[in-house]
PDB file of N, CA and C in Angstrom:
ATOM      1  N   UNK A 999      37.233 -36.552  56.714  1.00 45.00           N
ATOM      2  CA  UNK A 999      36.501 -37.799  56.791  1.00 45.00           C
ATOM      3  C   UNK A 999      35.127 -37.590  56.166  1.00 45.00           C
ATOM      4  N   UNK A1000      34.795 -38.071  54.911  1.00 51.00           N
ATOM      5  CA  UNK A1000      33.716 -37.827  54.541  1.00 51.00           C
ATOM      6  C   UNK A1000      32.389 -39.136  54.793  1.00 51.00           C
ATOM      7  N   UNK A1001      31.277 -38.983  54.533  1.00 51.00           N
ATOM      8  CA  UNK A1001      30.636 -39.890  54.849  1.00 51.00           C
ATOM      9  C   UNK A1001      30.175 -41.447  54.364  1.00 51.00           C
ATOM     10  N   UNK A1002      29.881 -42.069  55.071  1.00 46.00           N
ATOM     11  CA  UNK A1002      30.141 -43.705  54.100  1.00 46.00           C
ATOM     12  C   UNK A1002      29.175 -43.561  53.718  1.00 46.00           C
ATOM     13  N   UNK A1003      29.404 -44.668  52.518  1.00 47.00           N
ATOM     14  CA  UNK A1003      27.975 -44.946  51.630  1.00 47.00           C
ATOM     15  C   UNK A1003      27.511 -46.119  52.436  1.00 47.00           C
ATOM     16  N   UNK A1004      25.967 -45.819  52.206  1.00 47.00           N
ATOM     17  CA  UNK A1004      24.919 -46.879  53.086  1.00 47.00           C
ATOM     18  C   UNK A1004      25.227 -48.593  52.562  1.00 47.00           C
ATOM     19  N   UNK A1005      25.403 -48.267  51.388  1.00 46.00           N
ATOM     20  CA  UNK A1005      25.877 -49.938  50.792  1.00 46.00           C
ATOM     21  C   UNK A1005      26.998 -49.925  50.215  1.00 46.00           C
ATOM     22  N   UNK A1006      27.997 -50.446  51.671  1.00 51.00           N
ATOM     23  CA  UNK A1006      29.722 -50.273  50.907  1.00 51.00           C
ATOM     24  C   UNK A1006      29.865 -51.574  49.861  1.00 51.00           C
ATOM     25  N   UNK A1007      29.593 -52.813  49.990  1.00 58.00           N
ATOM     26  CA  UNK A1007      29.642 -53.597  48.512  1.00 58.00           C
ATOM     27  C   UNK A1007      29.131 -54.040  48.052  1.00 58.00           C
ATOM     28  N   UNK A1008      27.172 -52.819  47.799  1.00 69.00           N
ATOM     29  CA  UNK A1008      26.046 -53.584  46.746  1.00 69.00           C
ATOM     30  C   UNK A1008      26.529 -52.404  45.762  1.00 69.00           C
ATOM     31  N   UNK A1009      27.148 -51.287  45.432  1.00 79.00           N
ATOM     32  CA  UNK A1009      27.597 -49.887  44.981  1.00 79.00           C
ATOM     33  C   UNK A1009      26.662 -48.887  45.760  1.00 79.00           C
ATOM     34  N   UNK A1010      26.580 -48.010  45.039  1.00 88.00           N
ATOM     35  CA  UNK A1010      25.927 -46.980  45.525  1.00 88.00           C
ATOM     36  C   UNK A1010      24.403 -46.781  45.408  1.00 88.00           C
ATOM     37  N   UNK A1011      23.809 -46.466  46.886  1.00 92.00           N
ATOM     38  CA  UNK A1011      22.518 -46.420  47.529  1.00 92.00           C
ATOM     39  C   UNK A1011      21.813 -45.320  46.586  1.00 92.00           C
ATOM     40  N   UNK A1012      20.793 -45.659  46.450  1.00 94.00           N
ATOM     41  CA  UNK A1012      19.675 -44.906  46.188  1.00 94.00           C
ATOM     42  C   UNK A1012      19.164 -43.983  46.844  1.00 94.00           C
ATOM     43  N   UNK A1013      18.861 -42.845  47.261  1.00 93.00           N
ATOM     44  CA  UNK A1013      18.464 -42.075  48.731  1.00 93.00           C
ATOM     45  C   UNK A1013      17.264 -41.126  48.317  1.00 93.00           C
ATOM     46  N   UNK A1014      16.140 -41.270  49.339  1.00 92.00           N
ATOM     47  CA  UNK A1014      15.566 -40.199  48.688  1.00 92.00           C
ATOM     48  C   UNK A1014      15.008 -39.156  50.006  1.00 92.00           C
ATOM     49  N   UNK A1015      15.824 -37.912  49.558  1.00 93.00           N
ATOM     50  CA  UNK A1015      15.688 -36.963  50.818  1.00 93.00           C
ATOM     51  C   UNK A1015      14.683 -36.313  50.487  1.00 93.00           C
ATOM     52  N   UNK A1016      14.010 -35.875  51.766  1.00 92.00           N
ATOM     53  CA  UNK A1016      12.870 -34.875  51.909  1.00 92.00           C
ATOM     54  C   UNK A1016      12.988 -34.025  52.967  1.00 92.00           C
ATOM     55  N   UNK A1017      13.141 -32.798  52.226  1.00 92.00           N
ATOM     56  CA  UNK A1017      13.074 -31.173  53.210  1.00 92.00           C
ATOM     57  C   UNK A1017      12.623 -30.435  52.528  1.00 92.00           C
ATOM     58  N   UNK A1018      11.530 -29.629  53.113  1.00 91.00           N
ATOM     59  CA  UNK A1018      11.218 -28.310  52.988  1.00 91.00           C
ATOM     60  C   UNK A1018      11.918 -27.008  52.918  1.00 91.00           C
ATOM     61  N   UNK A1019      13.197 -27.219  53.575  1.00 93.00           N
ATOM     62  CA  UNK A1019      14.314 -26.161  53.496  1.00 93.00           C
ATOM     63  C   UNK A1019      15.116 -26.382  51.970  1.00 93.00           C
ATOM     64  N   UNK A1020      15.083 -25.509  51.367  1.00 90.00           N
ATOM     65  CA  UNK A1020      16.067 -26.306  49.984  1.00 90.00           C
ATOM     66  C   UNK A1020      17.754 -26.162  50.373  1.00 90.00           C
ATOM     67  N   UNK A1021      17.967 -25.148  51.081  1.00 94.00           N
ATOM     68  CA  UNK A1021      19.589 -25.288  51.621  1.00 94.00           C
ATOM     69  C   UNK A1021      20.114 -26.714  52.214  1.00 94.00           C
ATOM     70  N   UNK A1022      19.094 -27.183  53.059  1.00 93.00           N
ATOM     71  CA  UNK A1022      19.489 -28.245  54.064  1.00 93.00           C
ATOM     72  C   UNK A1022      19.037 -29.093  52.767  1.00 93.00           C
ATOM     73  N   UNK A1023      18.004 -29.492  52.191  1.00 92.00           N
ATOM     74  CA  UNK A1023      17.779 -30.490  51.092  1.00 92.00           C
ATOM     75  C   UNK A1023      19.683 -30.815  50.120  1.00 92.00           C
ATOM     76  N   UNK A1024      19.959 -29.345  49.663  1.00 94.00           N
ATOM     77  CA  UNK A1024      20.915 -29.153  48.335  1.00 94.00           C
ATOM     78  C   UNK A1024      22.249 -29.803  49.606  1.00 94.00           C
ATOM     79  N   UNK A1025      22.282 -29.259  50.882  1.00 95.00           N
ATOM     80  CA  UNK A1025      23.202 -30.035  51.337  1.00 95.00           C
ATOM     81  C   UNK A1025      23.586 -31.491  51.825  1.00 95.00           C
ATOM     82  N   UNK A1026      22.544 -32.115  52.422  1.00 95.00           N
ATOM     83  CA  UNK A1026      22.225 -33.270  52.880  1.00 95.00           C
ATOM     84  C   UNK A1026      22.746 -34.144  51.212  1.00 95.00           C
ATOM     85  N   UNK A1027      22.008 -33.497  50.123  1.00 95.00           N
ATOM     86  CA  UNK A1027      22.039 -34.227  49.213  1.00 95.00           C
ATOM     87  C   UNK A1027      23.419 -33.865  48.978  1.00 95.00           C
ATOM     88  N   UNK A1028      24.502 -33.632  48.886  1.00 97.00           N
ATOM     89  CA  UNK A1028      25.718 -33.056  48.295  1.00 97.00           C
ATOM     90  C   UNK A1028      27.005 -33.917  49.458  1.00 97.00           C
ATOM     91  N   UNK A1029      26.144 -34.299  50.652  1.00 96.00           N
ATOM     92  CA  UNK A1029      27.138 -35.090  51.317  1.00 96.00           C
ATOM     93  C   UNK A1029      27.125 -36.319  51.083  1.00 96.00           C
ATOM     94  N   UNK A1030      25.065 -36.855  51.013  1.00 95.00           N
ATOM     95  CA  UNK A1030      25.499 -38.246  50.407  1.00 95.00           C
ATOM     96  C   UNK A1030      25.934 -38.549  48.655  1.00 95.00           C
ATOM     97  N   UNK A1031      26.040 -37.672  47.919  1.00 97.00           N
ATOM     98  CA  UNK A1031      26.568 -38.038  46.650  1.00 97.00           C
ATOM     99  C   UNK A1031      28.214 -38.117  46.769  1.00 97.00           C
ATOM    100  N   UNK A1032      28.655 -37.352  47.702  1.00 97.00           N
ATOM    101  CA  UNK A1032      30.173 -36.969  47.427  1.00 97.00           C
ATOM    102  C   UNK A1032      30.543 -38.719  48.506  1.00 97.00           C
ATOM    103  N   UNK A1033      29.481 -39.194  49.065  1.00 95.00           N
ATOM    104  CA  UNK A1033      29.875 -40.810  49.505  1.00 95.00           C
ATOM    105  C   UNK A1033      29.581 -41.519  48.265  1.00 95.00           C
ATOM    106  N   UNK A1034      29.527 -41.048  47.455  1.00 96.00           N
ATOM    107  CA  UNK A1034      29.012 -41.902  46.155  1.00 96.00           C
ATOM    108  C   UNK A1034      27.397 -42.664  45.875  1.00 96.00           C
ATOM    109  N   UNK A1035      26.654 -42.148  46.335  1.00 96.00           N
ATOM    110  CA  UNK A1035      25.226 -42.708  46.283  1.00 96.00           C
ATOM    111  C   UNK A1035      24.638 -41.821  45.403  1.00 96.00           C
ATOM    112  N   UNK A1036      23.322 -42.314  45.311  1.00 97.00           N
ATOM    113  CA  UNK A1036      22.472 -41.881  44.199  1.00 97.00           C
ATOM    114  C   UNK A1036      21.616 -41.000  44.799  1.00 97.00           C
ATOM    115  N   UNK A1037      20.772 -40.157  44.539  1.00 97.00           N
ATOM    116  CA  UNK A1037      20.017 -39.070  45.643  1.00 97.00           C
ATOM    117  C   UNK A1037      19.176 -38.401  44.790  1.00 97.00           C
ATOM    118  N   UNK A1038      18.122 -38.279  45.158  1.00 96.00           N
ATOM    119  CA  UNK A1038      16.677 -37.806  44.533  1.00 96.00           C
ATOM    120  C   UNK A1038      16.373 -36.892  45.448  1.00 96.00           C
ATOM    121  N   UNK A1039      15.999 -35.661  45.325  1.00 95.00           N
ATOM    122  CA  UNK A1039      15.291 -34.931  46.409  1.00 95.00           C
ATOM    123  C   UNK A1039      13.957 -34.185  45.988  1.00 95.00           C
ATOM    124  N   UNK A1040      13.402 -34.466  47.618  1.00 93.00           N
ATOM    125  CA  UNK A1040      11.784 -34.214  47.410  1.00 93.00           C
ATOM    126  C   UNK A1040      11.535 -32.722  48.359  1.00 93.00           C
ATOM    127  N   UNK A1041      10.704 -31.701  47.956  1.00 93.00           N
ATOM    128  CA  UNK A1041      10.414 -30.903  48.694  1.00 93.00           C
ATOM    129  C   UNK A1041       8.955 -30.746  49.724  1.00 93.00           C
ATOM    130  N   UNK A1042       8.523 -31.867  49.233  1.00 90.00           N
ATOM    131  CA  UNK A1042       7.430 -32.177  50.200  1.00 90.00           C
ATOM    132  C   UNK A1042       6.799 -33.485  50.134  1.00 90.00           C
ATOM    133  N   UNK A1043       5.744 -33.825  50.961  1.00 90.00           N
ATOM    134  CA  UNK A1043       4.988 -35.127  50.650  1.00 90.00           C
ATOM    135  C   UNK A1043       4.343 -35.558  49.059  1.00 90.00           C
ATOM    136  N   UNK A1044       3.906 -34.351  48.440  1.00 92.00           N
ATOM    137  CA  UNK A1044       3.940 -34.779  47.089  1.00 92.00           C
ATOM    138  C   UNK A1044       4.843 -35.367  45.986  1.00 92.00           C
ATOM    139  N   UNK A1045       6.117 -34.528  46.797  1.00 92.00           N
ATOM    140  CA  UNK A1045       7.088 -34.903  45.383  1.00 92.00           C
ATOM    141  C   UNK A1045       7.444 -36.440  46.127  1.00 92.00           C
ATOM    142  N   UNK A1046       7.526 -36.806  47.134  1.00 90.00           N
ATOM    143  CA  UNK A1046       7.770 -37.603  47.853  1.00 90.00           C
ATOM    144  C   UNK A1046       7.103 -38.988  47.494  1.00 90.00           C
ATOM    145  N   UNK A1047       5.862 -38.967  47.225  1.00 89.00           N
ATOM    146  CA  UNK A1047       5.128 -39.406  46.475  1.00 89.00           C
ATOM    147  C   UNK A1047       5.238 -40.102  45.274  1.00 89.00           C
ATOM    148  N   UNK A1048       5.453 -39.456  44.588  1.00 93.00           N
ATOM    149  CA  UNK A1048       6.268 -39.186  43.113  1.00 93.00           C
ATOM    150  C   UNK A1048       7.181 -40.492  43.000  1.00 93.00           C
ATOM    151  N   UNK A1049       8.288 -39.642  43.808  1.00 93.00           N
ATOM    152  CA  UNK A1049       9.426 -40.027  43.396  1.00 93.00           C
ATOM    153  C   UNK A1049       9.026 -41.395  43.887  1.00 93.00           C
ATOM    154  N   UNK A1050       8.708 -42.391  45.005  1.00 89.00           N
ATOM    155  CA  UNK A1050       8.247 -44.006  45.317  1.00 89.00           C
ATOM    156  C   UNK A1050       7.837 -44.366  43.837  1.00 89.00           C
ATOM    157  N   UNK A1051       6.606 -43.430  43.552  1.00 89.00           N
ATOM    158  CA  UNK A1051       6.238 -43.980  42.279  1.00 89.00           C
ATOM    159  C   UNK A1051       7.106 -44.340  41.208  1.00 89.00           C
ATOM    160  N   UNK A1052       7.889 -43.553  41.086  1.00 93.00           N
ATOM    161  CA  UNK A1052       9.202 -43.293  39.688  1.00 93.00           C
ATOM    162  C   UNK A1052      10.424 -44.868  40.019  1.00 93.00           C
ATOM    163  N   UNK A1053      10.785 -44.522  41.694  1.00 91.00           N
ATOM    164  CA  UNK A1053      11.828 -45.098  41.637  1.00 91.00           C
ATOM    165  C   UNK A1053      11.795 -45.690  42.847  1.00 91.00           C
ATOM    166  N   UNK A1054      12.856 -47.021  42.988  1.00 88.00           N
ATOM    167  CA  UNK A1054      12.874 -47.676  44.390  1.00 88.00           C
ATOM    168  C   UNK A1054      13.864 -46.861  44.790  1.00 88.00           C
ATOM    169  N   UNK A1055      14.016 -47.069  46.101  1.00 89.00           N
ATOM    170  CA  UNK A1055      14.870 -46.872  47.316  1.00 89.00           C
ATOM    171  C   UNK A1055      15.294 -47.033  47.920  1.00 89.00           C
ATOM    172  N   UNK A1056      17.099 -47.676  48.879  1.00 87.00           N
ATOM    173  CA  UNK A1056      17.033 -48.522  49.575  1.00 87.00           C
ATOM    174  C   UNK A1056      17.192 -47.584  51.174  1.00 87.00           C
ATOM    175  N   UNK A1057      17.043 -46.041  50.758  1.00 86.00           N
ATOM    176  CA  UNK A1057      16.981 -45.189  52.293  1.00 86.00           C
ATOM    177  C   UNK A1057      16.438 -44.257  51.835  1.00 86.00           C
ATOM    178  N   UNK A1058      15.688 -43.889  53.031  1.00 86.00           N
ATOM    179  CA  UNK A1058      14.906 -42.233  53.326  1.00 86.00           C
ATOM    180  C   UNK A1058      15.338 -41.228  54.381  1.00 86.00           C
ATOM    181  N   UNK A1059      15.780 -39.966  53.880  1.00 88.00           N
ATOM    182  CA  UNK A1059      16.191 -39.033  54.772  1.00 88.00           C
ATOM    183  C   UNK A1059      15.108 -37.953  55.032  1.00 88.00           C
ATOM    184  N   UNK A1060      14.198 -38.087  55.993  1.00 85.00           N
ATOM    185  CA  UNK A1060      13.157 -36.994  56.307  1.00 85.00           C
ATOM    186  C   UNK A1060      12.612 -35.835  57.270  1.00 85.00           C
ATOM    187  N   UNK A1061      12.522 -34.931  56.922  1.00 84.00           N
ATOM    188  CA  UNK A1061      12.009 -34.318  57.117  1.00 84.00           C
ATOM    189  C   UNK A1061      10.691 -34.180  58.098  1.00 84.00           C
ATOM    190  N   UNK A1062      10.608 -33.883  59.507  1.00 83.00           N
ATOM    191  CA  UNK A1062       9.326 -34.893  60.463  1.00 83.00           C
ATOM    192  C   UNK A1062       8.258 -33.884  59.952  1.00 83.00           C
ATOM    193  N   UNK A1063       8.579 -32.710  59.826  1.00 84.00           N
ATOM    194  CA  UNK A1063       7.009 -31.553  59.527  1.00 84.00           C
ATOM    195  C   UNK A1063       7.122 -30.736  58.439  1.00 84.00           C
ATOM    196  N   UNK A1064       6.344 -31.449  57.773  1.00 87.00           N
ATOM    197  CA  UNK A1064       6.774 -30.720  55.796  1.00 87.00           C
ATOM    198  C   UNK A1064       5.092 -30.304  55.527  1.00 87.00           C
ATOM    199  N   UNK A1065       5.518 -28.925  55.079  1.00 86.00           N
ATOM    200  CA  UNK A1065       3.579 -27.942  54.904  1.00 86.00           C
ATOM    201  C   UNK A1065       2.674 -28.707  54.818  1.00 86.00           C
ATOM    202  N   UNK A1066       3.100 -29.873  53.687  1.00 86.00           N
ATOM    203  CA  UNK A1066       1.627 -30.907  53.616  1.00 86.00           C
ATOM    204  C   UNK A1066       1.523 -31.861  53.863  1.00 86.00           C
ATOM    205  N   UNK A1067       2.012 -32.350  55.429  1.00 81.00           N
ATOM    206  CA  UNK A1067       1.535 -33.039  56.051  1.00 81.00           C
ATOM    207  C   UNK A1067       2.932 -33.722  57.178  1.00 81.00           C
ATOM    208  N   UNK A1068       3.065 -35.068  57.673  1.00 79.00           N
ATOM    209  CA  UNK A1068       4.310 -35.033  58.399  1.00 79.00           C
ATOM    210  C   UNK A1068       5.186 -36.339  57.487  1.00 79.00           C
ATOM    211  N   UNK A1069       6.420 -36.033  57.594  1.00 76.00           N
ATOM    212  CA  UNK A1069       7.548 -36.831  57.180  1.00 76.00           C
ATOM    213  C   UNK A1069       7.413 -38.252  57.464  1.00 76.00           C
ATOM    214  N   UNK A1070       6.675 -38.779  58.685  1.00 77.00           N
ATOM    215  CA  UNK A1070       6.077 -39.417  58.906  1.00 77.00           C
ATOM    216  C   UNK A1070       5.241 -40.618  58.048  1.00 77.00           C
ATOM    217  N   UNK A1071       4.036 -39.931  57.231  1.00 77.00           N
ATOM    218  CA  UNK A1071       3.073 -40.791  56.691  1.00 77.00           C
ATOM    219  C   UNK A1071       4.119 -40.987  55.502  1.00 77.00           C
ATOM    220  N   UNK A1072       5.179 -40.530  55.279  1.00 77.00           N
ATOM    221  CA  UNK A1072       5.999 -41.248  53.850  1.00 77.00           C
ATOM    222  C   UNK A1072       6.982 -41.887  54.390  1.00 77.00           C
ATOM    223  N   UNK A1073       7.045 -41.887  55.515  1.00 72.00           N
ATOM    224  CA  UNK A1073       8.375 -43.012  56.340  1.00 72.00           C
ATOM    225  C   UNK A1073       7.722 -44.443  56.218  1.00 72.00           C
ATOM    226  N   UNK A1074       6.456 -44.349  56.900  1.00 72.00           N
ATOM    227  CA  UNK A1074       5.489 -45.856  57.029  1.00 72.00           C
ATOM    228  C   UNK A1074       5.189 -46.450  56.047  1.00 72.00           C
ATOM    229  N   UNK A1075       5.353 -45.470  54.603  1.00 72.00           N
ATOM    230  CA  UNK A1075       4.935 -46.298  53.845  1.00 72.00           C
ATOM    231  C   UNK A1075       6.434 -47.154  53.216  1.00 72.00           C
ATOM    232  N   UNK A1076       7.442 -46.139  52.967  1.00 71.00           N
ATOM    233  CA  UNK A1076       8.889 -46.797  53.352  1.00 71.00           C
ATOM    234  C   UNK A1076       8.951 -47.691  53.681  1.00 71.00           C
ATOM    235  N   UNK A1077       8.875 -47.571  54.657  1.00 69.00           N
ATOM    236  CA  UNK A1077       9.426 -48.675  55.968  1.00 69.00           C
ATOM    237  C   UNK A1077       8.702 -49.893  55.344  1.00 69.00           C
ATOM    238  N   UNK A1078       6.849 -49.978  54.885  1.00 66.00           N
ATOM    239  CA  UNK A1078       6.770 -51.208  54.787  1.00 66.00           C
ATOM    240  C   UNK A1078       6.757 -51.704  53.627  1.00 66.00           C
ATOM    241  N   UNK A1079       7.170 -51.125  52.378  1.00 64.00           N
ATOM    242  CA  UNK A1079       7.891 -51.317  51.198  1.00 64.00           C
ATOM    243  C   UNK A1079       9.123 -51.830  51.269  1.00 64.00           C
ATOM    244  N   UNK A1080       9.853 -51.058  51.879  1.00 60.00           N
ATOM    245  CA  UNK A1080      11.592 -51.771  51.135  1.00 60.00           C
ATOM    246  C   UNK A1080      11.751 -52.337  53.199  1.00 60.00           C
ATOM    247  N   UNK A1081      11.246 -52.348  53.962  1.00 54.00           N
ATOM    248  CA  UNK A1081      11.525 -52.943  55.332  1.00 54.00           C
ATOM    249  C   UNK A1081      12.598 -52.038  55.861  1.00 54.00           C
ATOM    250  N   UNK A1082      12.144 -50.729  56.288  1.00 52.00           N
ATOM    251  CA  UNK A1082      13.561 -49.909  56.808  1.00 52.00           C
ATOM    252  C   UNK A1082      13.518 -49.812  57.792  1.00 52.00           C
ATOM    253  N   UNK A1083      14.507 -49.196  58.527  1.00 52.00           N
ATOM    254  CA  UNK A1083      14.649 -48.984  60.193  1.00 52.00           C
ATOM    255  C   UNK A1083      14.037 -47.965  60.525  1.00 52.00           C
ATOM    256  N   UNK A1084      13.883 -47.421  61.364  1.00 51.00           N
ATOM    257  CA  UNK A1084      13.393 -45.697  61.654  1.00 51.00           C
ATOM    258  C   UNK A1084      14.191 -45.222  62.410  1.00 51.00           C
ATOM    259  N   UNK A1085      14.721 -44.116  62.307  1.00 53.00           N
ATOM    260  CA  UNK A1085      15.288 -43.612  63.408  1.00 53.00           C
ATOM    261  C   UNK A1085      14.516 -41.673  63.341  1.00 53.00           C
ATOM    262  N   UNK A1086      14.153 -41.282  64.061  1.00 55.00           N
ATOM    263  CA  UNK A1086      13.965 -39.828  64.359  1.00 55.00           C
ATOM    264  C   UNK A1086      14.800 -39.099  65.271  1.00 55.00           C
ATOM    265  N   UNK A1087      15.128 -38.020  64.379  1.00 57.00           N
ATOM    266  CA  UNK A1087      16.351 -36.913  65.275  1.00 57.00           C
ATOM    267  C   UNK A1087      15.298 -35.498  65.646  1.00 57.00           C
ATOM    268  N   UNK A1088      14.767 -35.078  66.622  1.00 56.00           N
ATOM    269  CA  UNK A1088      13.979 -34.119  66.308  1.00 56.00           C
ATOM    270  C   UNK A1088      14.739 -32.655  67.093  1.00 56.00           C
ATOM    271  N   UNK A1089      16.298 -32.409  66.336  1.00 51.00           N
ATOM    272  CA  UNK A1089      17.499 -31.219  66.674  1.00 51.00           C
ATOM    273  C   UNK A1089      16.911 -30.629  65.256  1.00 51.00           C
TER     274      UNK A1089
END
């Protein structure tokens, strides 16, 4: 059972993950592509940064404590850009 895509009939989601771990980044990103979505990954609040700048998004997968600073101040700005939900897992 692999995982659904976030938008089963707009095509495939845009995603932009952020981890500091690059294993958990290369994987996270490798489950939502193999649902067919699109996936950008950031290794910290800078690239994080970035990438808003570069490209829209219609989800964020984050990271709560990344070296420069928390997963956090790039969720809020998320959230009040494209209007997202929040959810925090802190396992």
């Amino acid at each position: 059972m692999g995982a659904p895509s976030v938008s089963q009939d707009a095509g495939p989601s845009r995603i932009l993950a952020v981890d500091d771990d690059f294993t958990v980044g290369v994987l996270v990103g490798l489950v939502l592509r193999r649902a067919g979505n699109h996936v950008r990954l950031a290794v910290d609040l800078f690239d994080a940064r970035r990438a808003l700048r570069e490209e829209k998004f219609d989800l964020g997968v984050l990271e709560l404590n990344l070296p420069d600073g928390a997963g956090c101040d790039i969720l809020h700005r998320m959230r009040h850009e494209l209007k997202l939900t929040m959810h925090a897992d802190r396992h």
